[in-house]
């Protein structure tokens, strides 16, 4: 059991086909008590119940500081500690630069970048008190190659911002025994791409990937379990590419 007695929060974890839920399930399989945090309409309590007994679902909008802080307090009241934060929630929009409105910009940056900062701020004091913790932030291959397949430039910018935030927090909180790392998924088959790519287009994309397939949610879950656990005890500030070789750099 890599994560026995560890308490893990997964943001955006309620969608059963998403990267968050797949990761929540793998964290639980490795012994963690998992808190699934998501928007109320996504039914985080229902998703947590699917993991079995001892896990928790919390409704919160991670773009709102008050809700992030309240969620962290609720986790501490229930479990007394927070060991792992997987900042997974994110939204994307297929826009060209000249079509990005102020509202589009706010929507995309607020969830990925502001939400990552706010949730980190909410859990860091408890991790500092413990003198241990692991935060895993979700960037994207889109940040590295200047656009993925679906997201617009504001999505690339938000995810590039996540990398900068990750590295700066890693420096700041390393002395407290808190590790902060990022994953950069390639194209993973979840609801975020549902209906947006034809099977033919998916085949074309897969043929350009060295591992010759799109990613699976479990591919991401494995990378996050590694970063959350002591297996990665000497890794902080790193960017772990989980892209099948789509981008090798
Ligand atoms: P998804 O759409 O299936 O899941 C996103 C989850 O975030 C949903 O459950 C949604 O309810 C939640 N969410 C959205 N706004 C929120 C808010 N304000 N507060 C709390 N929760 C909120 O997406 P996914 O494919 O599982 O992606 C997960 C993460 O991985 C995202 O950050 C995404 O940008 C990133 N990513 C995905 C891919 C891919 O190919 N699927 C590639 C690179 C990066």
Tab-separated table of C-alpha atoms and ligand atoms in Angstrom:
chain	number	residue	atom	x	y	z
A	1	UNK	CA	0.000	0.000	0.000
A	2	UNK	CA	1.786	3.109	-1.230
A	3	UNK	CA	-0.633	5.559	0.355
A	4	UNK	CA	-1.884	3.922	3.522
A	5	UNK	CA	-3.552	6.452	5.870
A	6	UNK	CA	-2.818	9.343	3.487
A	7	UNK	CA	-5.611	11.846	2.880
A	8	UNK	CA	-5.946	13.021	-0.725
A	9	UNK	CA	-8.094	15.737	-2.287
A	10	UNK	CA	-8.906	15.457	-5.989
A	11	UNK	CA	-10.469	18.535	-7.586
A	12	UNK	CA	-12.805	17.982	-10.529
A	13	UNK	CA	-12.935	14.325	-9.563
A	14	UNK	CA	-16.621	13.548	-9.960
A	15	UNK	CA	-16.877	12.766	-13.668
A	16	UNK	CA	-16.673	8.987	-13.825
A	17	UNK	CA	-14.963	9.102	-17.239
A	18	UNK	CA	-12.519	11.822	-16.237
A	19	UNK	CA	-8.889	11.882	-15.166
A	20	UNK	CA	-9.864	12.984	-11.664
A	21	UNK	CA	-12.123	10.032	-10.901
A	22	UNK	CA	-9.711	7.482	-12.402
A	23	UNK	CA	-7.006	8.947	-10.192
A	24	UNK	CA	-9.264	9.022	-7.140
A	25	UNK	CA	-9.943	5.330	-7.658
A	26	UNK	CA	-6.246	4.460	-7.971
A	27	UNK	CA	-5.351	6.580	-4.930
A	28	UNK	CA	-8.019	4.693	-2.967
A	29	UNK	CA	-6.714	1.342	-4.257
A	30	UNK	CA	-3.348	2.289	-2.819
A	31	UNK	CA	-4.859	2.960	0.597
A	32	UNK	CA	-5.618	6.694	0.549
A	33	UNK	CA	-8.772	8.233	1.951
A	34	UNK	CA	-9.987	10.317	-0.932
A	35	UNK	CA	-11.965	13.531	-0.980
A	36	UNK	CA	-13.622	14.211	-4.314
A	37	UNK	CA	-14.258	17.891	-4.747
A	38	UNK	CA	-16.340	19.129	-7.665
A	39	UNK	CA	-19.144	21.492	-8.646
A	40	UNK	CA	-22.479	20.639	-6.983
A	41	UNK	CA	-24.060	19.625	-10.309
A	42	UNK	CA	-21.335	17.004	-10.836
A	43	UNK	CA	-22.456	15.096	-7.703
A	44	UNK	CA	-19.157	14.665	-5.858
A	45	UNK	CA	-20.879	12.781	-3.006
A	46	UNK	CA	-22.160	10.168	-5.458
A	47	UNK	CA	-18.708	9.757	-6.986
A	48	UNK	CA	-17.089	9.389	-3.560
A	49	UNK	CA	-19.674	6.736	-2.627
A	50	UNK	CA	-18.620	4.748	-5.701
A	51	UNK	CA	-15.125	4.511	-4.240
A	52	UNK	CA	-16.518	2.660	-1.223
A	53	UNK	CA	-16.765	3.532	2.449
A	54	UNK	CA	-14.459	6.030	4.149
A	55	UNK	CA	-14.178	8.518	1.305
A	56	UNK	CA	-15.812	11.939	1.067
A	57	UNK	CA	-17.478	14.060	-1.607
A	58	UNK	CA	-17.531	17.836	-1.269
A	59	UNK	CA	-19.237	20.420	-3.460
A	60	UNK	CA	-17.093	23.470	-4.155
A	61	UNK	CA	-16.277	25.848	-6.981
A	62	UNK	CA	-12.488	26.101	-6.972
A	63	UNK	CA	-12.570	29.575	-8.524
A	64	UNK	CA	-13.964	30.871	-5.220
A	65	UNK	CA	-11.516	31.338	-2.349
A	66	UNK	CA	-14.158	31.094	0.375
A	67	UNK	CA	-15.352	27.737	-0.974
A	68	UNK	CA	-11.783	26.395	-1.304
A	69	UNK	CA	-10.957	27.328	2.279
A	70	UNK	CA	-14.229	25.851	3.546
A	71	UNK	CA	-13.522	22.591	1.698
A	72	UNK	CA	-10.043	22.313	3.225
A	73	UNK	CA	-11.520	22.976	6.677
A	74	UNK	CA	-14.119	20.244	6.128
A	75	UNK	CA	-11.383	17.767	5.176
A	76	UNK	CA	-9.352	18.650	8.264
A	77	UNK	CA	-12.429	18.293	10.487
A	78	UNK	CA	-13.155	14.861	9.053
A	79	UNK	CA	-9.644	13.397	8.730
A	80	UNK	CA	-7.337	15.698	10.712
A	81	UNK	CA	-4.743	16.008	7.933
A	82	UNK	CA	-4.218	16.631	4.217
A	83	UNK	CA	-1.352	14.778	2.535
A	84	UNK	CA	-2.098	15.020	-1.166
A	85	UNK	CA	-3.765	17.607	-3.380
A	86	UNK	CA	-4.376	16.712	-7.021
A	87	UNK	CA	-5.310	19.952	-8.766
A	88	UNK	CA	-7.114	18.342	-11.675
A	89	UNK	CA	-10.178	20.485	-12.447
A	90	UNK	CA	-9.948	22.354	-15.716
A	91	UNK	CA	-12.032	23.439	-18.671
A	92	UNK	CA	-11.110	24.040	-22.282
A	93	UNK	CA	-12.514	25.953	-25.235
A	94	UNK	CA	-11.600	25.568	-28.909
A	95	UNK	CA	-11.019	29.256	-29.767
A	96	UNK	CA	-8.679	31.095	-32.083
A	97	UNK	CA	-6.731	34.011	-30.607
A	98	UNK	CA	-8.897	36.724	-32.170
A	99	UNK	CA	-12.095	35.070	-30.947
A	100	UNK	CA	-11.171	34.869	-27.254
A	101	UNK	CA	-13.537	37.130	-25.308
A	102	UNK	CA	-12.850	38.506	-21.846
A	103	UNK	CA	-15.391	36.038	-20.471
A	104	UNK	CA	-13.668	33.124	-22.257
A	105	UNK	CA	-10.318	34.180	-20.830
A	106	UNK	CA	-11.701	34.464	-17.315
A	107	UNK	CA	-13.514	31.130	-17.495
A	108	UNK	CA	-10.508	29.130	-18.675
A	109	UNK	CA	-7.833	30.827	-16.569
A	110	UNK	CA	-9.987	30.928	-13.470
A	111	UNK	CA	-10.495	27.172	-13.257
A	112	UNK	CA	-6.996	25.985	-14.242
A	113	UNK	CA	-4.791	28.717	-12.831
A	114	UNK	CA	-6.701	30.593	-10.129
A	115	UNK	CA	-8.270	27.334	-8.935
A	116	UNK	CA	-4.861	25.669	-8.647
A	117	UNK	CA	-3.550	28.612	-6.642
A	118	UNK	CA	-6.610	28.869	-4.388
A	119	UNK	CA	-6.752	25.168	-3.564
A	120	UNK	CA	-3.018	25.123	-2.906
A	121	UNK	CA	-3.400	28.112	-0.583
A	122	UNK	CA	-6.212	26.286	1.189
A	123	UNK	CA	-4.168	23.158	1.974
A	124	UNK	CA	-0.628	24.521	2.372
A	125	UNK	CA	-0.958	25.712	6.004
A	126	UNK	CA	-1.985	22.194	7.089
A	127	UNK	CA	0.851	20.661	5.064
A	128	UNK	CA	3.294	23.141	6.622
A	129	UNK	CA	2.116	22.141	10.058
A	130	UNK	CA	2.629	18.482	9.152
A	131	UNK	CA	5.948	19.314	7.442
A	132	UNK	CA	4.919	17.020	4.614
A	133	UNK	CA	2.667	16.978	1.583
A	134	UNK	CA	2.494	16.418	-2.144
A	135	UNK	CA	0.690	18.690	-4.585
A	136	UNK	CA	0.235	17.541	-8.180
A	137	UNK	CA	-0.894	20.164	-10.666
A	138	UNK	CA	-2.445	19.505	-14.051
A	139	UNK	CA	-0.852	21.283	-16.969
A	140	UNK	CA	-1.046	19.989	-20.537
A	141	UNK	CA	1.082	19.180	-23.565
A	142	UNK	CA	-0.728	22.215	-24.939
A	143	UNK	CA	1.403	24.445	-22.689
A	144	UNK	CA	4.599	22.954	-24.113
A	145	UNK	CA	3.892	22.749	-27.810
A	146	UNK	CA	1.735	25.874	-28.182
A	147	UNK	CA	-1.678	24.318	-28.471
A	148	UNK	CA	-2.870	20.799	-28.024
A	149	UNK	CA	-5.575	19.464	-30.218
A	150	UNK	CA	-8.648	21.131	-28.757
A	151	UNK	CA	-7.749	24.014	-26.483
A	152	UNK	CA	-7.304	27.609	-27.599
A	153	UNK	CA	-4.332	29.873	-26.830
A	154	UNK	CA	-5.907	30.960	-23.544
A	155	UNK	CA	-5.957	27.281	-22.492
A	156	UNK	CA	-2.269	26.924	-23.437
A	157	UNK	CA	-1.537	30.076	-21.446
A	158	UNK	CA	-3.446	28.862	-18.401
A	159	UNK	CA	-1.644	25.528	-18.474
A	160	UNK	CA	1.742	27.212	-18.997
A	161	UNK	CA	0.906	29.382	-15.988
A	162	UNK	CA	0.330	26.203	-13.996
A	163	UNK	CA	3.907	25.130	-14.772
A	164	UNK	CA	5.334	28.422	-13.496
A	165	UNK	CA	3.189	28.274	-10.383
A	166	UNK	CA	4.267	24.679	-9.771
A	167	UNK	CA	7.962	25.479	-9.996
A	168	UNK	CA	7.722	28.574	-7.811
A	169	UNK	CA	5.701	26.767	-5.133
A	170	UNK	CA	8.156	23.857	-5.254
A	171	UNK	CA	10.995	26.254	-4.374
A	172	UNK	CA	9.010	28.037	-1.694
A	173	UNK	CA	7.693	24.971	0.120
A	174	UNK	CA	10.509	22.455	-0.345
A	175	UNK	CA	12.012	23.418	3.020
A	176	UNK	CA	8.672	22.452	4.637
A	177	UNK	CA	8.865	18.949	3.186
A	178	UNK	CA	6.131	19.766	0.677
A	179	UNK	CA	6.680	18.629	-2.903
A	180	UNK	CA	4.916	20.339	-5.823
A	181	UNK	CA	4.993	18.762	-9.278
A	182	UNK	CA	3.093	18.983	-12.540
A	183	UNK	CA	1.834	16.503	-15.086
A	184	UNK	CA	1.463	17.340	-18.752
A	185	UNK	CA	-1.065	14.937	-20.275
A	186	UNK	CA	-1.208	14.467	-24.009
A	187	UNK	CA	-4.543	13.606	-25.585
A	188	UNK	CA	-6.509	11.414	-23.190
A	189	UNK	CA	-9.912	9.964	-24.049
A	190	UNK	CA	-12.313	11.589	-21.532
A	191	UNK	CA	-15.512	13.652	-21.709
A	192	UNK	CA	-13.396	16.758	-22.409
A	193	UNK	CA	-12.870	15.475	-25.997
A	194	UNK	CA	-16.235	13.705	-26.351
A	195	UNK	CA	-17.999	14.567	-29.578
A	196	UNK	CA	-15.167	16.882	-30.609
A	197	UNK	CA	-13.091	14.410	-32.657
A	198	UNK	CA	-14.234	11.881	-35.244
A	199	UNK	CA	-12.917	8.331	-35.000
A	200	UNK	CA	-10.965	9.025	-38.207
A	201	UNK	CA	-9.292	12.096	-36.687
A	202	UNK	CA	-8.456	10.132	-33.526
A	203	UNK	CA	-6.822	7.481	-35.723
A	204	UNK	CA	-4.764	10.122	-37.509
A	205	UNK	CA	-3.615	11.580	-34.203
A	206	UNK	CA	-2.750	8.130	-32.818
A	207	UNK	CA	-0.651	7.348	-35.881
A	208	UNK	CA	1.617	10.298	-35.005
A	209	UNK	CA	2.111	9.142	-31.393
A	210	UNK	CA	5.071	6.798	-30.789
A	211	UNK	CA	2.986	4.589	-28.470
A	212	UNK	CA	0.341	4.558	-31.243
A	213	UNK	CA	-2.757	5.269	-29.172
A	214	UNK	CA	-4.528	8.044	-27.304
A	215	UNK	CA	-3.994	8.098	-23.558
A	216	UNK	CA	-6.247	6.377	-21.047
A	217	UNK	CA	-7.377	7.932	-17.775
A	218	UNK	CA	-5.472	5.180	-15.951
A	219	UNK	CA	-2.236	6.413	-17.591
A	220	UNK	CA	-2.679	9.711	-15.777
A	221	UNK	CA	-3.751	8.044	-12.537
A	222	UNK	CA	-0.512	6.023	-12.444
A	223	UNK	CA	1.610	9.138	-12.909
A	224	UNK	CA	-0.261	10.956	-10.132
A	225	UNK	CA	0.036	8.023	-7.719
A	226	UNK	CA	3.790	8.068	-8.373
A	227	UNK	CA	4.029	11.807	-7.657
A	228	UNK	CA	1.716	11.575	-4.637
A	229	UNK	CA	3.641	8.728	-3.041
A	230	UNK	CA	7.093	8.411	-1.504
A	231	UNK	CA	8.264	6.699	-4.695
A	232	UNK	CA	8.922	10.243	-5.922
A	233	UNK	CA	10.344	11.476	-2.598
A	234	UNK	CA	13.207	13.390	-4.271
A	235	UNK	CA	11.144	14.933	-7.081
A	236	UNK	CA	9.892	18.462	-6.766
A	237	UNK	CA	9.252	21.138	-9.369
A	238	UNK	CA	9.266	18.517	-12.122
A	239	UNK	CA	7.046	18.266	-15.162
A	240	UNK	CA	6.065	14.677	-15.841
A	241	UNK	CA	5.024	14.195	-19.474
A	242	UNK	CA	2.274	11.597	-19.876
A	243	UNK	CA	1.764	11.805	-23.605
A	244	UNK	CA	2.778	8.523	-25.250
A	245	UNK	CA	5.721	10.312	-26.829
A	246	UNK	CA	3.514	12.864	-28.628
A	247	UNK	CA	6.053	15.477	-27.559
A	248	UNK	CA	9.606	14.392	-26.778
A	249	UNK	CA	11.837	17.261	-25.759
B	1	LIG	P1	-13.370	16.544	-17.560
B	1	LIG	O1	-14.114	17.634	-18.252
B	1	LIG	O2	-13.809	15.125	-17.722
B	1	LIG	O3	-13.271	16.854	-15.995
B	1	LIG	C1	-13.097	18.151	-15.472
B	1	LIG	C2	-13.775	18.204	-14.109
B	1	LIG	O4	-13.553	19.506	-13.543
B	1	LIG	C3	-15.301	18.005	-14.186
B	1	LIG	O5	-15.693	17.026	-13.244
B	1	LIG	C4	-15.848	19.390	-13.821
B	1	LIG	O6	-17.106	19.351	-13.154
B	1	LIG	C5	-14.733	19.919	-12.905
B	1	LIG	N1	-14.766	21.377	-12.779
B	1	LIG	C6	-14.874	22.296	-13.786
B	1	LIG	N2	-14.906	23.541	-13.266
B	1	LIG	C7	-14.797	23.402	-11.913
B	1	LIG	C8	-14.783	24.327	-10.834
B	1	LIG	N3	-14.882	25.660	-11.040
B	1	LIG	N4	-14.682	23.842	-9.562
B	1	LIG	C9	-14.593	22.499	-9.335
B	1	LIG	N5	-14.597	21.586	-10.327
B	1	LIG	C10	-14.702	22.031	-11.595
B	1	LIG	O7	-11.841	16.714	-18.026
B	1	LIG	P2	-10.609	15.708	-18.038
B	1	LIG	O8	-10.325	15.346	-19.434
B	1	LIG	O9	-10.776	14.656	-17.011
B	1	LIG	O10	-9.453	16.735	-17.618
B	1	LIG	C11	-8.961	16.854	-16.314
B	1	LIG	C12	-7.800	17.830	-16.353
B	1	LIG	O11	-6.791	17.370	-17.253
B	1	LIG	C13	-8.158	19.237	-16.824
B	1	LIG	O12	-7.407	20.177	-16.088
B	1	LIG	C14	-7.721	19.245	-18.271
B	1	LIG	O13	-7.459	20.530	-18.741
B	1	LIG	C15	-6.474	18.405	-18.177
B	1	LIG	N6	-6.043	17.790	-19.433
B	1	LIG	C16	-6.839	16.910	-20.076
B	1	LIG	C17	-6.409	16.341	-21.270
B	1	LIG	C18	-7.250	15.353	-22.041
B	1	LIG	O14	-6.871	15.037	-23.168
B	1	LIG	N7	-8.328	14.850	-21.479
B	1	LIG	C19	-5.153	16.704	-21.781
B	1	LIG	C20	-4.361	17.607	-21.087
B	1	LIG	C21	-4.816	18.134	-19.895
